[in-house]
Short mmCIF file of the C-alpha atoms (twelve columns), coordinates in Angstrom:
data_MODEL
# 
_entry.id   MODEL 
# 
loop_
_atom_site.group_PDB 
_atom_site.id 
_atom_site.type_symbol 
_atom_site.label_atom_id 
_atom_site.label_alt_id 
_atom_site.label_comp_id 
_atom_site.label_asym_id 
_atom_site.label_seq_id 
_atom_site.Cartn_x 
_atom_site.Cartn_y 
_atom_site.Cartn_z 
_atom_site.pdbx_PDB_model_num 
ATOM 1  C CA . MET A 1  -1.506  -16.757 37.163 1 
ATOM 2  C CA . SER A 2  2.012   -15.812 37.676 1 
ATOM 3  C CA . PRO A 3  3.939   -12.194 36.597 1 
ATOM 4  C CA . ALA A 4  6.228   -13.496 34.104 1 
ATOM 5  C CA . ASP A 5  2.380   -14.749 32.251 1 
ATOM 6  C CA . ASP A 6  1.000   -11.639 33.212 1 
ATOM 7  C CA . GLY A 7  3.891   -9.734  30.894 1 
ATOM 8  C CA . SER A 8  4.265   -12.370 28.542 1 
ATOM 9  C CA . TRP A 9  0.138   -12.087 27.526 1 
ATOM 10 C CA . TRP A 10 0.571   -8.206  27.595 1 
ATOM 11 C CA . THR A 11 3.251   -8.480  24.664 1 
ATOM 12 C CA . ALA A 12 0.930   -10.336 23.318 1 
ATOM 13 C CA . TRP A 13 -1.743  -8.083  22.418 1 
ATOM 14 C CA . PRO A 14 -0.439  -5.961  20.137 1 
ATOM 15 C CA . THR A 15 0.003   -8.711  17.604 1 
ATOM 16 C CA . VAL A 16 -3.604  -10.292 18.560 1 
ATOM 17 C CA . ILE A 17 -5.106  -6.507  18.154 1 
ATOM 18 C CA . VAL A 18 -3.605  -6.702  14.517 1 
ATOM 19 C CA . ALA A 19 -4.329  -9.641  14.001 1 
ATOM 20 C CA . VAL A 20 -7.712  -9.270  14.462 1 
ATOM 21 C CA . VAL A 21 -8.240  -5.969  12.985 1 
ATOM 22 C CA . LEU A 22 -6.545  -8.250  9.770  1 
ATOM 23 C CA . VAL A 23 -9.379  -10.880 9.404  1 
ATOM 24 C CA . LEU A 24 -12.087 -8.374  10.087 1 
ATOM 25 C CA . LEU A 25 -10.980 -5.166  7.953  1 
ATOM 26 C CA . PRO A 26 -12.007 -7.052  4.778  1 
ATOM 27 C CA . GLY A 27 -15.612 -7.634  5.895  1 
ATOM 28 C CA . TRP A 28 -16.191 -4.217  7.418  1 
ATOM 29 C CA . LEU A 29 -15.404 -3.103  4.050  1 
ATOM 30 C CA . LEU A 30 -17.142 -5.237  2.087  1 
ATOM 31 C CA . ALA A 31 -20.290 -4.875  4.677  1 
ATOM 32 C CA . ARG A 32 -19.509 -0.540  3.857  1 
ATOM 33 C CA . ALA A 33 -19.546 -1.237  0.129  1 
ATOM 34 C CA . TRP A 34 -22.820 -4.093  -0.383 1 
ATOM 35 C CA . GLY A 35 -24.900 -2.893  2.482  1 
ATOM 36 C CA . VAL A 36 -26.308 -6.669  3.259  1 
ATOM 37 C CA . ARG A 37 -24.434 -8.584  0.673  1 
ATOM 38 C CA . GLY A 38 -20.942 -7.639  1.708  1 
ATOM 39 C CA . VAL A 39 -22.153 -9.358  4.914  1 
ATOM 40 C CA . ALA A 40 -22.951 -12.058 3.152  1 
ATOM 41 C CA . ALA A 41 -20.134 -12.092 1.087  1 
ATOM 42 C CA . PRO A 42 -17.815 -13.826 3.487  1 
ATOM 43 C CA . ALA A 43 -20.151 -16.374 4.416  1 
ATOM 44 C CA . ALA A 44 -20.949 -17.830 0.720  1 
ATOM 45 C CA . ALA A 45 -17.257 -17.747 -0.454 1 
ATOM 46 C CA . PRO A 46 -16.384 -20.591 1.311  1 
ATOM 47 C CA . ALA A 47 -19.370 -22.011 -0.427 1 
ATOM 48 C CA . LEU A 48 -19.140 -21.053 -4.037 1 
ATOM 49 C CA . LEU A 49 -15.275 -22.799 -3.304 1 
ATOM 50 C CA . LEU A 50 -16.485 -26.273 -2.955 1 
# 
């Protein structure tokens, strides 16, 4: 990898971190609120929509 590639990768890190947090935070909050059901609900939701 060239220095330019390293620079673009590190520039993208904040975006990657924000995206991961936005994806994981709702599931984590549901797990905190509902316990085991909070973990299962996000996995079951797509099946319920079918």
